[in-house]
Coordinates of C-alpha atoms and ligand atoms in Angstrom, one line a residue:
M1 CA 116.8 115.9 96.4
S2 CA 116.9 119.2 98.3
T3 CA 118.7 122.0 96.4
A4 CA 121.1 122.4 99.3
S5 CA 122.9 119.2 98.5
R6 CA 123.1 119.7 94.7
A7 CA 126.3 120.3 92.8
K8 CA 126.8 123.0 90.2
I9 CA 129.4 123.9 87.6
T10 CA 131.2 127.1 88.6
A11 CA 133.9 127.3 85.9
V12 CA 134.8 125.9 82.5
G13 CA 138.2 125.7 80.8
T14 CA 139.2 124.2 77.4
Y15 CA 142.2 123.5 75.3
V16 CA 142.9 122.4 71.7
P17 CA 146.4 122.1 70.3
P18 CA 147.4 124.7 67.8
R19 CA 148.0 122.4 64.8
V20 CA 145.0 122.3 62.4
L21 CA 144.1 119.6 60.0
T22 CA 141.6 120.9 57.4
N23 CA 139.4 119.0 55.0
A24 CA 141.6 120.3 52.2
D25 CA 144.6 118.6 53.9
L26 CA 142.6 115.4 54.2
E27 CA 141.7 115.6 50.5
K28 CA 145.5 115.2 49.8
M29 CA 145.8 112.2 52.2
V30 CA 142.8 110.0 51.4
D31 CA 140.0 109.7 48.8
T32 CA 137.6 112.2 50.2
T33 CA 136.2 115.7 49.6
D34 CA 135.4 118.8 51.7
A35 CA 131.8 118.6 50.3
W36 CA 131.3 115.0 51.4
I37 CA 132.7 115.6 54.9
M38 CA 130.6 118.8 55.4
E39 CA 127.4 117.2 54.1
R40 CA 127.7 113.8 55.9
V41 CA 129.4 114.9 59.1
G42 CA 129.7 118.7 59.3
I43 CA 133.4 119.0 60.1
R44 CA 135.6 121.6 58.4
E45 CA 138.7 121.2 60.5
R46 CA 140.1 119.5 63.6
H47 CA 143.1 120.2 65.9
L48 CA 145.9 117.6 66.4
V49 CA 148.7 117.4 68.9
E50 CA 152.4 117.3 67.9
T51 CA 154.3 114.1 68.7
G52 CA 155.1 113.8 72.4
V53 CA 151.9 115.5 73.7
G54 CA 149.6 113.2 75.7
A55 CA 146.0 113.5 77.1
S56 CA 147.4 114.7 80.5
D57 CA 149.1 117.6 78.8
L58 CA 145.8 118.8 77.1
A59 CA 144.0 118.2 80.5
V60 CA 146.5 120.4 82.3
E61 CA 146.1 123.2 79.7
A62 CA 142.3 123.0 80.1
V63 CA 142.6 123.4 83.9
K64 CA 144.9 126.4 83.4
S65 CA 142.3 127.9 81.1
L66 CA 139.7 127.3 83.8
L67 CA 141.9 128.9 86.4
A68 CA 142.4 132.0 84.1
S69 CA 138.6 132.6 84.0
H70 CA 137.9 131.5 87.6
P71 CA 141.0 131.9 89.8
F72 CA 141.1 129.8 93.0
D73 CA 143.6 127.9 95.0
L74 CA 144.1 124.5 93.3
Q75 CA 145.2 123.1 96.7
E76 CA 141.5 123.1 97.6
V77 CA 140.7 120.5 95.0
D78 CA 139.3 117.4 96.8
L79 CA 139.0 115.1 93.7
I80 CA 140.0 114.9 90.1
V81 CA 138.0 112.7 87.7
V82 CA 139.2 112.4 84.1
G83 CA 137.2 110.9 81.2
T84 CA 139.5 109.6 78.6
V85 CA 140.1 106.6 76.3
T86 CA 143.5 107.8 75.2
P87 CA 145.4 108.0 78.5
D88 CA 149.1 108.8 78.2
M89 CA 149.7 105.1 79.1
M90 CA 147.8 102.1 80.6
Y91 CA 148.8 103.2 84.0
P92 CA 149.3 105.4 86.1
S93 CA 145.9 107.0 85.5
T94 CA 145.6 110.4 83.8
A95 CA 144.2 111.8 87.0
C96 CA 147.5 110.9 88.8
L97 CA 149.5 112.6 86.0
V98 CA 147.4 115.7 86.1
Q99 CA 147.6 115.9 89.9
H100 CA 151.4 115.7 89.7
K101 CA 151.8 118.2 86.8
L102 CA 149.6 120.7 88.6
G103 CA 151.2 120.1 92.0
I104 CA 148.0 119.5 93.8
K105 CA 149.0 118.0 97.2
N106 CA 146.1 116.6 99.1
T107 CA 143.7 115.2 96.6
W108 CA 142.7 111.9 95.0
G109 CA 141.2 110.9 91.7
F110 CA 140.6 108.3 89.0
D111 CA 139.9 107.9 85.2
V112 CA 136.6 107.0 83.7
S113 CA 136.6 105.0 80.4
A114 CA 133.3 105.5 78.6
G115 CA 134.3 106.5 75.1
C116 CA 132.4 109.6 73.8
S117 CA 130.3 109.5 77.0
G118 CA 133.5 109.9 79.0
F119 CA 133.0 113.5 80.1
L120 CA 129.3 113.0 81.0
Y121 CA 130.1 109.8 83.1
A122 CA 133.0 111.6 84.8
L123 CA 130.7 114.6 85.5
N124 CA 128.0 112.4 87.0
A125 CA 130.6 110.6 89.2
G126 CA 131.9 114.0 90.4
V127 CA 128.4 115.2 91.1
K128 CA 127.8 112.3 93.5
F129 CA 130.8 113.3 95.6
V130 CA 129.7 116.9 95.9
E131 CA 126.1 115.8 96.7
S132 CA 127.5 113.7 99.5
G133 CA 128.3 117.0 101.3
K134 CA 131.9 116.0 101.9
Y135 CA 133.5 117.3 98.7
K136 CA 133.6 121.1 98.0
K137 CA 135.7 121.3 94.9
V138 CA 135.9 118.6 92.2
L139 CA 137.7 118.9 88.9
V140 CA 136.0 117.0 86.1
I141 CA 138.1 116.7 82.9
G142 CA 137.5 115.2 79.5
S143 CA 140.6 114.8 77.4
D144 CA 141.4 112.8 74.3
V145 CA 144.3 112.5 71.8
N146 CA 142.4 110.7 69.2
S147 CA 145.2 111.2 66.6
S148 CA 147.2 108.7 68.7
M149 CA 144.9 105.9 67.5
T150 CA 143.7 107.1 64.1
D151 CA 144.7 105.4 60.9
Y152 CA 145.3 108.3 58.5
T153 CA 144.8 106.0 55.5
D154 CA 141.2 105.0 56.7
R155 CA 138.9 107.7 55.2
A156 CA 135.9 106.6 57.1
V157 CA 137.7 107.3 60.4
C158 CA 140.4 109.9 60.0
I159 CA 138.0 112.6 58.8
I160 CA 136.0 112.5 62.1
F161 CA 138.4 112.7 65.0
G162 CA 140.3 115.5 66.6
D163 CA 142.3 116.2 69.8
G164 CA 141.0 118.4 72.6
A165 CA 140.2 118.7 76.3
G166 CA 137.9 120.6 78.7
A167 CA 137.6 120.9 82.4
V168 CA 134.8 122.0 84.7
L169 CA 134.8 122.8 88.4
L170 CA 132.0 121.3 90.5
E171 CA 131.1 123.0 93.8
P172 CA 128.0 122.8 96.1
A173 CA 125.0 124.7 94.8
T174 CA 124.2 127.8 96.9
S175 CA 120.8 128.9 95.7
D176 CA 117.4 127.3 95.2
G177 CA 116.9 125.4 92.0
E178 CA 120.4 125.8 90.6
G179 CA 122.9 123.0 89.7
I180 CA 122.7 119.5 88.4
I181 CA 119.1 118.3 88.6
D182 CA 119.2 114.7 87.3
H183 CA 121.1 112.2 85.1
V184 CA 120.3 109.0 83.2
A185 CA 122.8 106.6 81.8
Q186 CA 123.0 103.2 80.2
I187 CA 125.6 100.8 78.9
E188 CA 124.9 98.2 76.2
G189 CA 128.1 96.1 75.7
M190 CA 126.7 94.4 72.6
G191 CA 127.9 97.5 70.8
G192 CA 131.5 97.0 71.7
E193 CA 132.5 95.4 68.4
F194 CA 131.2 98.4 66.4
L195 CA 133.7 100.9 67.8
C196 CA 136.8 99.8 69.5
M197 CA 140.6 99.7 69.6
P198 CA 141.3 96.0 69.8
G199 CA 145.1 96.0 70.4
G200 CA 147.2 96.9 73.4
G201 CA 145.1 95.6 76.2
S202 CA 145.5 92.3 78.1
L203 CA 143.7 90.3 75.4
N204 CA 145.8 91.4 72.5
P205 CA 149.0 92.9 74.0
A206 CA 151.2 94.8 71.6
S207 CA 153.2 92.6 69.2
H208 CA 154.5 92.8 65.7
Q209 CA 151.3 91.0 64.7
T210 CA 148.9 93.5 66.4
V211 CA 150.8 96.3 64.7
D212 CA 150.7 94.6 61.2
Q213 CA 147.0 94.0 61.6
K214 CA 146.4 97.6 62.6
M215 CA 144.9 96.6 65.9
H216 CA 146.1 99.8 67.6
Y217 CA 143.8 102.0 65.5
I218 CA 140.2 102.9 66.0
H219 CA 137.9 100.3 64.3
Q220 CA 134.5 101.7 63.6
D221 CA 131.4 100.4 61.8
G222 CA 130.2 104.0 61.2
R223 CA 126.8 103.1 59.9
N224 CA 125.8 100.9 62.9
V225 CA 127.2 103.5 65.4
F226 CA 125.3 106.3 63.6
K227 CA 122.0 104.4 63.8
Y228 CA 122.4 103.5 67.4
A229 CA 123.5 107.1 68.3
V230 CA 120.4 108.7 66.7
K231 CA 118.1 106.3 68.4
K232 CA 119.8 106.4 71.8
M233 CA 120.3 110.1 72.1
A234 CA 116.6 110.7 71.4
E235 CA 115.7 108.0 73.9
M236 CA 118.0 109.3 76.7
T237 CA 117.0 112.9 76.3
E238 CA 113.3 112.0 76.2
R239 CA 113.6 109.8 79.3
I240 CA 115.3 112.5 81.4
L241 CA 112.8 115.2 80.4
K242 CA 109.8 112.9 81.0
R243 CA 110.9 111.9 84.4
N244 CA 111.3 115.5 85.4
K245 CA 107.9 116.4 83.9
L246 CA 109.5 118.6 81.2
T247 CA 109.5 118.7 77.4
G248 CA 111.9 120.0 74.8
H249 CA 110.1 123.4 75.0
D250 CA 111.5 123.9 78.5
V251 CA 115.1 123.4 77.4
D252 CA 117.1 126.6 76.9
C253 CA 120.3 125.1 75.7
F254 CA 121.1 121.6 74.3
I255 CA 124.7 120.5 74.5
A256 CA 125.3 117.2 72.8
H257 CA 128.4 115.2 72.2
Q258 CA 129.8 116.3 68.8
A259 CA 130.2 113.2 66.7
N260 CA 128.2 114.0 63.6
R261 CA 126.1 117.2 63.0
R262 CA 123.2 115.0 61.7
I263 CA 123.0 113.1 65.0
I264 CA 122.7 116.3 67.0
T265 CA 120.1 117.9 64.7
A266 CA 118.1 114.7 64.5
T267 CA 117.8 114.7 68.3
A268 CA 117.0 118.4 68.4
D269 CA 114.2 117.9 65.8
R270 CA 112.8 115.0 67.9
L271 CA 112.7 117.3 70.9
G272 CA 111.2 120.2 69.0
L273 CA 114.3 122.3 69.7
P274 CA 115.0 125.2 67.4
L275 CA 118.7 125.4 66.1
E276 CA 119.4 128.6 68.1
K277 CA 119.2 126.5 71.3
V278 CA 121.5 123.8 70.0
I279 CA 125.3 124.1 70.4
I280 CA 127.3 123.0 67.4
N281 CA 131.0 123.4 67.1
I282 CA 131.9 120.1 65.4
D283 CA 132.9 122.1 62.3
R284 CA 135.8 123.6 64.2
Y285 CA 137.0 120.7 66.4
G286 CA 135.7 117.4 64.9
N287 CA 134.9 114.6 67.4
T288 CA 137.3 115.0 70.4
T289 CA 135.6 112.2 72.3
A290 CA 135.6 113.2 76.0
G291 CA 136.5 116.8 75.1
T292 CA 133.4 117.6 73.1
I293 CA 131.0 118.6 75.8
P294 CA 133.1 121.0 77.8
L295 CA 134.3 122.5 74.4
A296 CA 130.7 122.9 73.5
M297 CA 129.9 124.5 76.9
R298 CA 132.7 127.1 76.2
T299 CA 131.3 127.8 72.7
A300 CA 127.8 128.2 74.2
L301 CA 129.2 130.7 76.8
D302 CA 131.2 132.6 74.1
E303 CA 128.1 132.8 71.8
G304 CA 125.9 134.0 74.7
K305 CA 123.7 130.9 74.4
L306 CA 124.3 129.7 77.9
K307 CA 123.1 132.1 80.6
E308 CA 122.3 132.2 84.3
G309 CA 119.1 130.4 85.0
N310 CA 119.0 128.4 81.7
L311 CA 117.7 124.8 81.7
V312 CA 120.5 122.9 80.0
L313 CA 120.2 119.4 78.6
I314 CA 123.5 117.5 77.9
A315 CA 123.6 114.2 76.1
A316 CA 126.2 111.7 74.8
V317 CA 126.5 108.4 73.1
G318 CA 129.7 106.6 72.6
A319 CA 131.8 103.4 72.4
G320 CA 130.7 100.6 74.6
F321 CA 128.0 101.4 73.8
T322 CA 127.6 104.0 76.5
S323 CA 125.0 106.7 76.6
G324 CA 123.6 109.3 79.0
A325 CA 121.9 112.6 79.6
T326 CA 122.1 115.2 82.3
L327 CA 119.8 118.1 83.1
L328 CA 121.0 121.1 85.0
R329 CA 120.0 124.7 85.8
W330 CA 123.0 126.9 84.9
A331 CA 124.3 129.2 87.6
F332 CA 127.7 130.6 87.0
Ligands
UT7_401 O1 131.2 109.5 69.0 C1 130.8 108.2 68.7 C2 131.7 107.8 67.6 N1 131.4 107.9 66.3 C3 130.2 108.2 65.7 O2 129.2 108.7 66.3 C4 130.2 108.1 64.2 C5 128.8 107.7 63.7 N2 128.9 107.5 62.3 C6 128.9 108.5 61.4 O3 129.0 109.6 61.8 C7 128.8 108.1 60.0 O4 128.4 106.8 59.8 C8 130.2 108.3 59.2 C9 130.5 109.8 59.1 C10 131.3 107.5 59.8 C11 130.0 107.8 57.7 O5 128.9 108.5 57.1 P1 127.8 107.7 56.4 O6 126.9 108.7 55.8 O7 127.2 106.8 57.4 O8 128.5 106.9 55.3 P2 128.5 105.3 55.1 O9 129.4 104.6 56.0 O10 127.1 104.8 55.0 O11 129.2 105.3 53.6 C12 128.5 105.9 52.5 C13 129.5 105.9 51.4 C14 130.3 104.7 51.2 O12 130.5 104.5 49.8 P3 129.6 103.4 48.9 O13 129.8 102.1 49.6 O14 128.2 104.0 49.1 O15 130.2 103.5 47.6 C15 131.6 104.9 51.8 O16 132.7 104.2 51.3 O17 130.5 107.0 51.6 C16 131.8 106.4 51.5 N3 132.7 107.1 52.4 C17 133.3 108.2 52.1 N4 133.3 109.0 50.9 C18 134.0 110.1 50.9 C19 133.0 106.8 53.7 N5 133.9 107.7 54.2 C20 134.1 108.6 53.2 C21 134.9 109.8 53.1 N6 134.8 110.5 52.0 N7 135.6 110.2 54.1

């Protein structure tokens, strides 16, 4: 593809709610320890919303943070794509709620449901619209309120998840070589049973029975998800590098979905990437599902690990199973 038709990320905004749930708090709620959580997952604390705050509210705050760092007229937004598995409600879409709350008049949009790959899939969808040449400003948002479907008596799940959101602005690339270079993605539905929320959809609509059976909570077979994630993140990152005739040594910055520190470092090891090129902020936020990648982009920028001209590798694996990797040349 000619560079002229590429898309690039021109701004990043993030938001996490102020309330913090620490490992010490969790030690009082379930049979767990700070030492176990730090060693097996790498999380120290996560942020949770107060009652009455939905994914659209976090998304709106993330867009406001983006605007603060990169002011522009929101009325120019052509498209809003939101990755989420915790929408405020089944419908209308989170994109519609965000559009209305931000008062953007002449736009359209939709939600993408891809679990922890939600932001990456939303990003790749947005990129295609910019590459078409007809879209000049696309907002891509990842926002999840995982606390809304977490059972805080299930120690294997409640220690992992947090709430958070991030937003990026996609615009046409203007210089040679910059912007989104390539992406790969794959869904494997056989993994659905290992990570799902079985209640509340058309198959098992809400009833006393679905509530009694805890079907509105995250059901996770952590060990199976972990094994798949380690294998698949390596496979997707190696695939995208190989087909672009690159190796791990060419990558300046690796931004992975933050589900478990061990999944991220296993992938980095496989690619031969030193830790200073790997962005890890799971200790501060936990797994915020579609929020993790833009939150990690913000961390990378704040820590000076993401600079103009860097080759950036992004990867995610999530419920579905869904997986993907994106390669881009950073140009802010
Ligand atoms: O973003 C995509 C979504 N999710 C993921 O990517 C999650 C992937 N999975 C994981 O990150 C890990 O599998 C977990 C963090 C969920 C669990 O860690 P693990 O090292 O795979 O633990 P395990 O499930 O193999 O369990 C080992 C032991 C078990 O005890 P026994 O049977 O050996 O006596 C568990 O009951 O650890 C126990 N355990 C805990 N102990 C203390 C499970 N959760 C906890 C806990 N505190 N919170």
